Coordinates of C-alpha atoms and ligand atoms in Angstrom, one line a residue:
Chain A
M698 CA -139.1 219.9 -91.6
S699 CA -138.5 222.3 -88.8
E700 CA -135.2 222.5 -87.1
A701 CA -136.7 221.9 -83.7
L702 CA -138.4 218.6 -84.7
E703 CA -135.2 217.4 -86.2
M704 CA -133.3 218.0 -83.0
T705 CA -135.8 216.0 -80.9
A706 CA -135.9 213.2 -83.5
T707 CA -132.2 212.6 -83.9
I708 CA -130.8 210.1 -81.4
T709 CA -127.4 211.2 -80.0
L710 CA -124.7 208.9 -79.0
A711 CA -125.1 210.2 -75.4
E712 CA -128.8 209.3 -75.4
A713 CA -128.1 205.8 -76.9
T714 CA -125.3 205.2 -74.4
Q715 CA -127.5 206.1 -71.5
F716 CA -130.3 203.8 -72.8
I717 CA -127.9 200.9 -73.2
W718 CA -126.4 201.3 -69.8
A719 CA -129.9 201.4 -68.3
E720 CA -130.7 198.2 -70.2
A721 CA -127.5 196.5 -68.9
D722 CA -128.5 197.6 -65.3
L723 CA -132.0 196.0 -65.7
L724 CA -130.5 192.7 -66.9
D725 CA -127.9 192.5 -64.0
R726 CA -130.7 193.1 -61.6
L727 CA -132.9 190.5 -63.3
D728 CA -135.5 193.1 -63.8
Y729 CA -137.0 191.5 -66.9
K730 CA -140.5 192.9 -66.8
P731 CA -139.5 196.5 -67.6
W732 CA -136.9 195.1 -70.0
L733 CA -139.7 193.6 -72.1
K734 CA -141.1 197.1 -72.6
L735 CA -137.8 198.4 -74.1
W736 CA -138.5 196.7 -77.4
T737 CA -140.3 197.5 -80.6
E738 CA -143.1 195.2 -81.8
G739 CA -140.9 193.6 -84.4
G740 CA -137.7 193.8 -82.4
K741 CA -135.2 190.9 -82.6
Y742 CA -132.9 189.7 -79.8
I743 CA -130.3 187.5 -81.3
I744 CA -127.3 185.5 -79.9
P745 CA -125.7 183.7 -82.8
T746 CA -123.5 180.6 -83.0
E747 CA -121.4 182.0 -85.8
R748 CA -119.6 185.3 -86.1
D749 CA -121.2 186.9 -89.2
P750 CA -123.8 184.8 -90.9
A751 CA -125.4 186.2 -94.1
D752 CA -128.9 185.8 -92.6
Y753 CA -129.5 185.1 -88.9
A754 CA -132.9 183.6 -89.7
E755 CA -131.5 180.9 -91.9
V756 CA -128.9 179.5 -89.4
L757 CA -128.9 178.1 -86.0
N758 CA -128.6 180.6 -83.2
I759 CA -128.3 180.3 -79.4
V760 CA -131.2 182.8 -79.2
Y761 CA -133.4 184.1 -82.0
D762 CA -136.3 185.8 -80.2
N763 CA -139.2 187.8 -81.4
K764 CA -141.7 189.3 -78.9
V765 CA -143.5 186.1 -78.1
M766 CA -140.2 184.3 -77.3
R767 CA -138.9 187.1 -75.3
E768 CA -142.0 187.2 -73.1
A769 CA -141.9 183.4 -72.7
R770 CA -138.2 183.6 -71.8
A771 CA -138.7 186.3 -69.1
K772 CA -141.6 184.3 -67.7
R773 CA -139.4 181.2 -67.5
L774 CA -136.5 183.0 -65.8
L775 CA -138.8 184.7 -63.3
S776 CA -140.9 181.6 -62.6
G777 CA -138.7 180.1 -59.9
F778 CA -139.2 176.7 -61.4
S779 CA -136.2 176.7 -63.7
M780 CA -133.5 174.9 -62.0
S781 CA -130.8 176.8 -63.9
S782 CA -132.1 180.2 -62.9
A783 CA -133.4 179.6 -59.4
P784 CA -131.1 180.6 -57.9
P785 CA -129.6 182.5 -60.8
A786 CA -126.0 183.2 -61.3
R787 CA -124.9 186.7 -60.3
T788 CA -123.8 188.9 -63.2
V789 CA -122.0 192.1 -63.6
R790 CA -121.6 193.6 -67.1
T791 CA -120.2 196.7 -68.6
V792 CA -120.9 198.0 -72.1
S793 CA -118.5 200.3 -73.8
R794 CA -116.3 201.0 -76.9
F795 CA -119.3 202.5 -78.7
V796 CA -119.1 203.2 -82.4
V797 CA -122.0 204.6 -84.3
T798 CA -122.4 202.7 -87.5
A799 CA -125.5 204.4 -88.9
S800 CA -128.0 207.0 -87.9
G801 CA -130.9 208.8 -89.4
Y802 CA -134.0 210.7 -88.6
D803 CA -135.3 208.4 -85.9
F804 CA -132.8 205.6 -85.5
I805 CA -129.2 204.9 -84.5
E806 CA -127.1 201.8 -85.0
L807 CA -124.0 201.1 -82.9
R808 CA -121.5 198.5 -82.2
A809 CA -120.0 198.1 -78.8
A810 CA -118.2 195.7 -76.5
Q811 CA -119.7 193.9 -73.5
M812 CA -117.7 192.4 -70.6
L813 CA -119.8 190.2 -68.5
A814 CA -118.7 188.3 -65.4
E815 CA -120.8 185.5 -64.0
Y816 CA -120.5 183.9 -60.6
K817 CA -122.3 180.8 -59.3
Y818 CA -121.3 177.8 -57.2
G819 CA -117.7 178.9 -56.8
H820 CA -117.2 179.3 -60.6
M821 CA -116.3 182.7 -62.0
R822 CA -116.9 182.9 -65.8
F823 CA -116.4 185.6 -68.3
L824 CA -118.5 186.1 -71.4
P825 CA -117.1 188.9 -73.5
A826 CA -119.1 189.8 -76.6
D827 CA -119.3 192.1 -79.5
M828 CA -122.6 193.9 -79.5
R829 CA -124.8 195.4 -82.2
Y830 CA -127.7 197.6 -81.4
R831 CA -130.4 199.2 -83.5
I832 CA -132.3 201.7 -81.4
V833 CA -135.3 203.7 -82.7
R834 CA -137.4 206.5 -81.3
A835 CA -141.0 205.8 -80.7
P836 CA -143.7 208.3 -81.5
D837 CA -143.9 209.3 -77.8
G838 CA -140.2 210.1 -77.8
A839 CA -139.0 207.1 -75.9
L840 CA -136.1 205.0 -77.2
L841 CA -136.7 201.4 -78.1
L842 CA -134.6 198.4 -79.0
D843 CA -135.3 197.2 -82.5
E844 CA -132.4 194.8 -82.7
K845 CA -129.8 193.6 -80.3
I846 CA -127.2 191.1 -81.5
V847 CA -124.8 189.6 -78.9
T848 CA -121.9 187.8 -80.6
L849 CA -119.9 186.1 -77.9
I850 CA -116.2 186.1 -78.4
N851 CA -116.4 182.3 -78.5
A852 CA -119.8 182.1 -80.3
E853 CA -118.9 179.0 -82.3
D854 CA -117.2 177.2 -79.4
Y855 CA -118.7 175.5 -76.4
Q856 CA -120.6 177.4 -73.7
F857 CA -121.9 176.5 -70.3
G858 CA -125.6 176.6 -69.3
I859 CA -126.6 180.3 -69.2
G860 CA -129.6 180.9 -66.9
Y861 CA -130.0 184.7 -67.4
L862 CA -130.0 187.2 -70.3
L863 CA -127.0 188.5 -72.2
Chain B
M1451 CA -104.0 147.3 -65.2
S1452 CA -106.0 148.7 -62.5
D1453 CA -106.9 147.2 -59.2
H1454 CA -110.6 148.0 -59.6
D1455 CA -112.9 145.0 -59.8
Y1456 CA -115.3 146.6 -62.3
A1457 CA -117.8 143.8 -62.1
T1458 CA -118.6 144.6 -58.5
L1459 CA -119.2 148.3 -59.2
V1460 CA -122.2 147.6 -61.5
R1461 CA -125.1 145.7 -60.1
E1462 CA -128.5 144.9 -61.7
D1463 CA -130.2 147.9 -60.1
R1464 CA -127.4 150.3 -59.1
V1465 CA -123.9 151.5 -59.9
H1466 CA -121.2 152.6 -57.6
T1467 CA -120.6 156.4 -57.2
S1468 CA -116.9 155.9 -58.0
L1469 CA -117.9 155.6 -61.7
Y1470 CA -118.5 159.4 -61.7
R1471 CA -115.5 160.3 -59.6
D1472 CA -112.5 158.1 -60.1
G1473 CA -109.9 159.3 -62.6
T1474 CA -108.4 155.8 -62.9
I1475 CA -111.8 154.4 -64.0
F1476 CA -112.1 157.3 -66.5
D1477 CA -108.7 156.5 -68.1
E1478 CA -109.7 152.8 -68.4
E1479 CA -113.1 153.8 -70.0
M1480 CA -111.2 155.7 -72.6
D1481 CA -109.2 152.6 -73.5
R1482 CA -111.6 149.8 -73.0
I1483 CA -114.7 151.6 -74.3
F1484 CA -113.9 154.6 -76.5
K1485 CA -110.9 152.9 -78.2
N1486 CA -112.6 149.7 -78.6
T1487 CA -116.1 150.2 -80.1
W1488 CA -118.0 152.2 -82.7
V1489 CA -117.9 155.9 -81.9
W1490 CA -120.0 158.4 -83.8
V1491 CA -117.9 161.1 -85.5
A1492 CA -120.2 162.9 -88.0
H1493 CA -123.2 162.8 -90.3
E1494 CA -122.6 162.3 -94.0
S1495 CA -124.1 165.7 -94.7
D1496 CA -121.2 167.2 -92.8
V1497 CA -118.9 166.1 -95.6
P1498 CA -121.3 166.4 -98.6
V1499 CA -118.9 166.7 -101.5
K1500 CA -115.4 165.5 -102.4
N1501 CA -112.6 167.2 -100.5
S1502 CA -115.0 168.4 -97.7
F1503 CA -114.0 167.8 -94.1
K1504 CA -115.1 168.2 -90.5
T1505 CA -113.0 167.9 -87.4
S1506 CA -114.3 165.6 -84.6
W1507 CA -113.2 163.3 -81.8
V1508 CA -113.0 159.6 -81.0
G1509 CA -112.8 159.6 -77.2
R1510 CA -110.1 162.0 -76.3
E1511 CA -108.4 161.9 -79.7
P1512 CA -108.9 164.6 -82.3
V1513 CA -109.7 163.3 -85.8
I1514 CA -110.6 164.8 -89.2
V1515 CA -113.5 163.3 -91.1
T1516 CA -112.9 163.7 -94.8
R1517 CA -114.5 162.9 -98.1
D1518 CA -111.8 162.0 -100.7
R1519 CA -111.7 162.2 -104.5
E1520 CA -113.5 158.8 -104.7
M1521 CA -116.2 160.1 -102.4
K1522 CA -115.0 157.7 -99.7
V1523 CA -115.3 158.8 -96.1
N1524 CA -112.1 158.7 -94.1
V1525 CA -111.5 159.3 -90.4
L1526 CA -107.9 160.4 -89.8
L1527 CA -106.0 161.1 -86.7
N1528 CA -105.4 164.9 -86.6
R1529 CA -101.7 164.5 -86.0
C1530 CA -98.9 165.1 -88.4
R1531 CA -96.6 162.1 -88.8
H1532 CA -93.5 164.3 -88.6
R1533 CA -93.5 165.8 -85.2
A1534 CA -97.2 165.6 -84.2
A1535 CA -98.6 169.0 -85.0
S1536 CA -102.4 169.0 -85.6
V1537 CA -102.8 169.4 -89.4
C1538 CA -106.3 171.0 -89.3
E1539 CA -107.9 173.4 -86.8
K1540 CA -111.0 174.4 -88.7
K1541 CA -114.4 173.0 -87.8
K1542 CA -115.4 172.2 -91.3
G1543 CA -114.8 173.2 -94.9
K1544 CA -113.2 172.1 -98.1
A1545 CA -109.6 171.2 -98.7
S1546 CA -107.9 169.1 -101.4
V1547 CA -104.8 168.9 -99.3
F1548 CA -103.9 169.3 -95.6
V1549 CA -100.6 171.1 -95.2
C1550 CA -99.0 170.8 -91.8
P1551 CA -98.3 174.4 -90.7
Y1552 CA -95.1 173.4 -88.9
H1553 CA -92.7 172.0 -91.5
G1554 CA -95.0 171.7 -94.5
W1555 CA -95.7 168.0 -94.9
S1556 CA -98.8 167.7 -97.0
Y1557 CA -101.5 165.0 -97.0
D1558 CA -104.3 164.0 -99.3
P1559 CA -107.9 163.8 -97.9
D1560 CA -107.4 160.0 -97.8
G1561 CA -104.4 160.5 -95.5
T1562 CA -101.6 159.8 -98.1
L1563 CA -98.5 161.7 -97.4
R1564 CA -98.2 163.7 -100.7
K1565 CA -95.1 165.8 -100.3
V1566 CA -92.3 166.6 -97.9
P1567 CA -90.4 169.9 -98.3
H1568 CA -86.7 169.7 -99.0
A1569 CA -87.0 166.0 -99.4
A1570 CA -83.3 165.8 -100.2
G1571 CA -82.5 166.1 -96.5
Y1572 CA -83.9 162.7 -95.7
P1573 CA -82.0 159.4 -96.0
E1574 CA -82.4 157.6 -99.3
D1575 CA -84.6 154.9 -97.9
F1576 CA -87.2 157.4 -96.6
D1577 CA -90.5 156.0 -97.8
K1578 CA -93.4 158.5 -97.8
S1579 CA -95.9 155.6 -97.9
E1580 CA -94.9 154.7 -94.4
F1581 CA -96.2 158.0 -93.0
P1582 CA -99.8 158.6 -94.0
L1583 CA -102.2 160.2 -91.5
I1584 CA -103.4 157.3 -89.4
S1585 CA -106.8 156.0 -90.7
L1586 CA -109.4 154.5 -88.4
R1587 CA -111.9 151.9 -89.5
V1588 CA -115.1 153.6 -90.7
E1589 CA -118.6 152.4 -91.4
T1590 CA -121.9 154.2 -91.8
Y1591 CA -125.5 153.5 -91.3
Q1592 CA -128.4 155.8 -92.3
G1593 CA -125.9 158.6 -93.0
M1594 CA -124.4 158.4 -89.5
I1595 CA -120.6 157.9 -89.6
F1596 CA -118.9 155.8 -87.0
A1597 CA -115.2 155.1 -86.5
T1598 CA -113.2 152.7 -84.4
F1599 CA -109.6 152.0 -83.4
N1600 CA -110.5 148.3 -83.2
N1601 CA -110.1 146.5 -86.5
D1602 CA -111.3 143.2 -85.1
I1603 CA -114.8 144.1 -83.7
E1604 CA -118.1 143.2 -85.4
P1605 CA -119.4 145.2 -88.3
L1606 CA -121.3 148.4 -87.4
V1607 CA -124.7 147.0 -88.6
D1608 CA -124.3 144.0 -86.2
Y1609 CA -123.3 146.2 -83.4
L1610 CA -126.3 148.4 -83.9
G1611 CA -128.6 145.4 -84.2
P1612 CA -132.2 146.2 -83.3
A1613 CA -131.3 149.9 -83.0
R1614 CA -131.3 150.0 -86.8
K1615 CA -135.1 149.8 -87.0
W1616 CA -135.3 153.0 -84.8
M1617 CA -132.6 154.7 -86.9
D1618 CA -134.7 154.0 -90.0
L1619 CA -137.7 155.5 -88.3
F1620 CA -135.8 158.5 -87.0
M1621 CA -134.6 159.4 -90.5
K1622 CA -138.2 159.7 -91.7
Q1623 CA -138.1 163.2 -90.4
G1624 CA -136.3 164.0 -93.6
A1625 CA -139.8 163.8 -95.1
G1626 CA -138.4 161.9 -98.0
Y1627 CA -135.7 164.5 -98.8
G1628 CA -133.1 162.9 -96.6
V1629 CA -131.6 164.4 -93.5
K1630 CA -128.9 167.0 -93.2
T1631 CA -127.2 168.8 -90.3
L1632 CA -128.2 172.5 -89.9
G1633 CA -125.8 173.6 -87.2
E1634 CA -124.9 172.7 -83.6
H1635 CA -125.0 173.9 -80.0
K1636 CA -122.0 172.9 -78.0
F1637 CA -121.9 173.2 -74.2
R1638 CA -120.0 171.7 -71.3
F1639 CA -121.0 170.8 -67.9
P1640 CA -118.8 169.9 -64.9
G1641 CA -119.7 166.3 -64.6
N1642 CA -119.0 162.8 -65.7
W1643 CA -120.1 161.7 -69.3
K1644 CA -122.3 158.8 -68.0
I1645 CA -124.6 161.4 -66.3
Q1646 CA -125.5 162.6 -69.7
L1647 CA -125.6 159.1 -71.2
E1648 CA -128.3 158.3 -68.6
N1649 CA -130.3 161.4 -69.3
T1650 CA -131.3 160.6 -72.8
T1651 CA -133.6 157.8 -71.8
D1652 CA -134.7 159.4 -68.5
A1653 CA -138.3 160.5 -68.9
Y1654 CA -138.8 160.6 -65.1
H1655 CA -137.1 164.0 -64.9
F1656 CA -138.9 165.5 -67.8
P1657 CA -142.1 167.0 -66.2
I1658 CA -140.1 168.3 -63.2
V1659 CA -136.9 169.7 -64.8
H1660 CA -138.7 170.9 -67.9
K1661 CA -141.7 172.5 -66.3
T1662 CA -140.8 175.9 -67.6
F1663 CA -140.4 174.5 -71.1
L1664 CA -143.8 172.9 -70.9
D1665 CA -145.3 176.2 -69.5
S1666 CA -144.0 178.0 -72.6
L1667 CA -146.0 175.8 -75.0
D1668 CA -149.6 176.2 -76.1
A1669 CA -152.1 173.8 -74.5
E1670 CA -152.2 171.4 -77.5
T1671 CA -148.4 171.1 -77.7
E1672 CA -148.1 170.8 -73.9
N1673 CA -150.3 167.7 -74.2
V1674 CA -148.1 166.2 -76.8
F1675 CA -145.2 166.7 -74.4
D1676 CA -147.0 165.0 -71.5
V1677 CA -144.5 162.2 -71.9
L1678 CA -145.4 160.2 -68.8
G1679 CA -149.1 160.0 -69.8
Q1680 CA -149.2 158.5 -73.2
G1681 CA -148.4 154.9 -72.9
G1682 CA -144.8 155.2 -73.9
W1683 CA -142.0 152.7 -72.9
V1684 CA -138.3 152.1 -72.7
E1685 CA -136.7 149.1 -74.3
D1686 CA -133.2 147.6 -74.0
L1687 CA -132.0 147.0 -77.6
G1688 CA -128.8 145.1 -76.7
N1689 CA -125.1 146.3 -76.7
G1690 CA -126.0 149.1 -74.4
H1691 CA -128.4 150.7 -76.8
S1692 CA -131.9 151.7 -75.7
V1693 CA -135.0 153.5 -77.0
M1694 CA -137.4 155.6 -75.0
V1695 CA -140.8 156.1 -76.7
M1696 CA -142.4 159.3 -75.3
I1697 CA -145.0 160.0 -77.9
P1698 CA -146.2 156.7 -79.4
D1699 CA -148.2 158.6 -82.0
L1700 CA -145.0 159.9 -83.5
I1701 CA -143.1 156.7 -83.9
D1702 CA -143.7 156.4 -87.6
L1703 CA -143.9 159.9 -89.3
E1704 CA -145.4 158.3 -92.4
D1705 CA -148.5 157.2 -90.4
N1706 CA -151.5 159.3 -89.7
L1707 CA -150.8 161.8 -92.4
D1708 CA -154.5 162.6 -92.6
A1709 CA -154.6 163.8 -89.0
P1710 CA -155.5 167.5 -88.5
I1711 CA -152.5 169.8 -88.6
P1712 CA -151.6 171.0 -85.1
D1713 CA -152.2 174.7 -84.5
R1714 CA -148.6 175.5 -83.9
F1715 CA -147.8 174.4 -87.5
A1716 CA -150.8 176.1 -89.1
E1717 CA -148.6 179.1 -90.3
L1718 CA -145.9 176.8 -91.6
A1719 CA -148.5 174.7 -93.5
Q1720 CA -149.9 177.9 -95.1
E1721 CA -146.4 179.1 -96.1
L1722 CA -145.8 175.7 -97.7
R1723 CA -149.1 175.8 -99.6
D1724 CA -148.3 179.4 -100.7
E1725 CA -145.0 178.1 -102.1
G1726 CA -147.1 175.7 -104.3
H1727 CA -146.6 172.4 -102.4
D1728 CA -149.5 170.0 -102.8
D1729 CA -151.5 168.9 -99.8
A1730 CA -149.7 165.5 -99.4
T1731 CA -146.3 167.2 -99.3
V1732 CA -147.5 169.8 -96.9
R1733 CA -148.8 167.2 -94.5
K1734 CA -145.6 165.1 -94.8
V1735 CA -143.3 168.0 -94.2
V1736 CA -145.4 169.4 -91.3
R1737 CA -145.4 166.0 -89.6
A1738 CA -141.7 165.6 -90.1
V1739 CA -140.8 169.1 -88.8
G1740 CA -142.1 168.2 -85.3
G1741 CA -139.6 165.3 -85.0
S1742 CA -139.9 161.7 -83.9
G1743 CA -141.6 160.7 -80.7
F1744 CA -138.7 158.8 -79.3
N1745 CA -135.1 159.0 -78.0
L1746 CA -132.7 156.4 -79.3
N1747 CA -129.5 156.1 -77.2
L1748 CA -126.6 154.5 -79.0
F1749 CA -123.8 153.4 -76.7
P1750 CA -121.4 155.1 -76.0
N1751 CA -121.6 158.6 -77.4
V1752 CA -124.6 159.5 -79.6
A1753 CA -128.4 159.6 -79.5
C1754 CA -131.0 160.2 -82.1
S1755 CA -133.2 162.4 -79.9
M1756 CA -136.6 163.5 -81.2
A1757 CA -135.4 166.0 -83.7
F1758 CA -131.6 166.2 -83.3
F1759 CA -128.4 164.3 -82.7
R1760 CA -127.1 164.4 -79.2
V1761 CA -123.4 163.7 -79.0
L1762 CA -121.3 163.5 -75.9
R1763 CA -117.5 163.8 -75.6
P1764 CA -115.8 162.9 -72.4
V1765 CA -113.2 165.6 -71.6
T1766 CA -112.1 164.6 -68.1
V1767 CA -113.6 162.4 -65.4
E1768 CA -115.6 165.5 -64.2
E1769 CA -116.1 167.4 -67.5
T1770 CA -118.2 166.6 -70.5
E1771 CA -118.9 168.4 -73.7
I1772 CA -122.3 168.0 -75.3
M1773 CA -123.2 168.8 -78.9
H1774 CA -126.9 169.1 -80.0
V1775 CA -126.9 168.9 -83.8
A1776 CA -129.9 170.4 -85.4
I1777 CA -131.0 168.5 -88.5
G1778 CA -133.4 169.3 -91.3
M1779 CA -134.5 168.2 -94.7
D1780 CA -131.8 168.0 -97.3
G1781 CA -133.2 169.8 -100.3
G1782 CA -136.6 170.2 -98.5
P1783 CA -138.6 173.5 -98.3
A1784 CA -136.6 176.4 -96.7
A1785 CA -139.6 177.3 -94.5
G1786 CA -139.6 173.8 -93.0
N1787 CA -135.9 174.0 -92.1
R1788 CA -136.4 177.5 -90.7
E1789 CA -139.1 176.1 -88.4
R1790 CA -136.8 173.2 -87.4
L1791 CA -134.1 175.8 -86.4
R1792 CA -136.5 177.8 -84.3
L1793 CA -137.8 174.7 -82.5
H1794 CA -134.3 173.6 -81.8
E1795 CA -133.4 177.0 -80.4
H1796 CA -136.5 176.9 -78.2
F1797 CA -135.4 173.8 -76.2
Q1798 CA -131.7 173.3 -77.0
G1799 CA -128.5 175.0 -76.5
P1800 CA -126.8 177.0 -73.6
M1801 CA -129.8 179.4 -73.4
G1802 CA -132.6 177.1 -74.5
F1803 CA -135.7 176.5 -72.4
G1804 CA -134.6 173.0 -71.6
T1805 CA -130.8 172.5 -71.9
P1806 CA -129.6 174.8 -69.1
D1807 CA -131.9 173.0 -66.7
D1808 CA -130.6 169.6 -67.7
A1809 CA -127.1 170.9 -67.4
E1810 CA -127.8 172.2 -64.0
G1811 CA -129.3 168.9 -62.9
W1812 CA -126.2 167.0 -64.2
E1813 CA -123.8 169.5 -62.4
R1814 CA -125.8 168.9 -59.2
V1815 CA -125.4 165.1 -59.6
Q1816 CA -121.6 165.5 -59.9
R1817 CA -121.5 167.9 -56.9
G1818 CA -123.6 165.6 -54.8
A1819 CA -121.6 162.6 -55.8
H1820 CA -118.7 163.9 -53.7
A1821 CA -120.7 163.3 -50.6
G1822 CA -120.4 160.0 -48.9
E1823 CA -117.8 157.3 -49.2
D1824 CA -119.4 154.1 -50.3
L1825 CA -122.8 155.0 -51.8
W1826 CA -124.6 153.9 -54.9
I1827 CA -126.5 155.5 -57.8
M1828 CA -129.9 153.9 -57.9
L1829 CA -131.3 152.7 -61.3
N1830 CA -134.1 150.5 -59.9
R1831 CA -137.1 152.3 -61.2
G1832 CA -139.6 150.4 -63.4
V1833 CA -139.6 146.7 -63.4
D1834 CA -143.0 145.8 -65.0
A1835 CA -142.9 145.4 -68.7
P1836 CA -145.6 147.4 -70.5
A1837 CA -148.1 145.3 -72.5
G1838 CA -147.8 144.7 -76.2
V1839 CA -145.4 147.5 -77.3
A1840 CA -141.8 146.4 -77.0
E1841 CA -140.2 143.7 -79.2
P1842 CA -141.2 140.3 -77.7
G1843 CA -138.3 139.1 -75.7
H1844 CA -136.8 142.5 -75.1
N1845 CA -136.3 143.9 -71.7
A1846 CA -138.7 146.8 -71.4
G1847 CA -140.4 149.0 -68.9
D1848 CA -142.8 151.9 -68.8
V1849 CA -141.6 155.2 -70.2
S1850 CA -140.3 156.4 -66.8
A1851 CA -138.4 153.2 -66.1
E1852 CA -134.6 153.2 -65.8
T1853 CA -134.3 150.3 -68.2
G1854 CA -132.2 152.3 -70.7
M1855 CA -129.6 153.1 -68.0
R1856 CA -129.5 149.6 -66.8
A1857 CA -128.8 148.5 -70.4
A1858 CA -126.0 151.0 -70.8
Y1859 CA -124.3 150.0 -67.5
Q1860 CA -124.5 146.3 -68.3
Q1861 CA -122.7 147.1 -71.6
W1862 CA -120.2 149.2 -69.6
K1863 CA -119.6 146.2 -67.3
R1864 CA -119.1 143.8 -70.3
M1865 CA -116.6 146.2 -71.9
M1866 CA -114.7 147.1 -68.7
T1867 CA -114.3 143.5 -67.7
A1868 CA -113.7 141.9 -71.1
Ligands
FES2819 S1 -94.9 168.6 -87.5 FE1 -95.9 168.5 -89.3 S2 -94.4 168.9 -90.8 FE2 -93.3 169.0 -88.9
FE2_2820 FE1 -134.0 166.8 -69.9

């Protein structure tokens, strides 16, 4: 393999960070249509109800979305007919404390921290979470989400209704 | 004693708004209702083997549900008899002894005080048998465990009465394997517990609040969930219990096993066939996976709702915690239980396609209830009994009738004025 190809294929932390920040920005702006395009065909968006299950597919999650479910979810949130998201809460999130946990020719895996503040009807709520990302490079060079796991700090405890994406 | 005249706050077709707002009424409800009747605490599969436990609540009081060495289920106040520390803060697990972390008093799973460290420091007449963890009266039906502080009330089976028939039908979603819990979503909403109690047999809101859930289904499934258009009904089962039949075709999951398998379960059916299950089992499992076509509301704190248990816990007069417990087949095919989990996630939980909209509606009720001084909550919808479906002699109305709420508030009134 030529050196040049390898350099374009490897995903640097800086690239991954920029990608994750752009994703966070889309979500805070409720810009779900371009967000749907950030995913691989088989990508999984998971928000668990336990800290570290052996297999997410075999346990109950808050969200366990494949492509079809993500599309349905975005459609629901944008429809204007869902009482909990019309009007939606305002959110501001930051993602930081990145640690690369694995990387290879065309992928990178990271963990990170997300601090999200939600505001609606006079309530201010905080939803801190541990994040895990698997990001891959598509043949056209773009980065795509292959897995995003949002483990809320209180994943196993009670939540309030959440009418937006984490 | 309070100076409220509770009887005047509940009429046949309306209840007074103070029932959502008044902290004095709430405190009395905790005593007169939650300390005085059968309260759901767990399912038997939460404590499947000896020395397994789960923490839970009876009203505002934390309890531990345990299975002791004799396989007997106990419900124990989660409070050390020494100086009151909670003895268990885990959600569930296994423990052959509960050791209080403060001074080390240790208790058996049946509550017996086993050991006291440095026992020599106590007077000679100190008798350990006087200080077990406090046990509540416990009875079970169809695997559902209920506890009560009241030793004198009627047996659980009598309290449930005609609701038992519906519990029997509901458990058929175990497809013959029995039912077990698969996990739970917990969420809170800033509102009174009775707002949630009302919701479980409120089909009137379904097509409006859950429009985006309906839109996310395929056409065939959307028809199934056309709950107002299928000849369903609501029936008062006595003692505050009620059933709302939304999909009459799915009352008895052992009927119609020859019906074509719905499209949405075609993949599951194939997976089950590939695993070597015969056609009869495949049909039985597939039909069970979709859940029952009714919501059974058991006063005061639990419902058997289509495919899950819905448990409410009053926290304060204006805060309520809800738990939606996913259930599946105990020992049944893994593919079937996986499908149950995905269906549960689709509607339920803090980010489901249904729950946040319900929660928003309930919050709006509580917010709105602060307007006005002397206004009433109307429960007057649906007076005509539907033909030939409910138990003869039962009070019943069409599926969107508020019969279930009226039943619950009449029980509320009986208990609050007793
Ligand atoms: S409070 Fe439990 S041993 Fe002292
Ligand atoms: Fe609802």
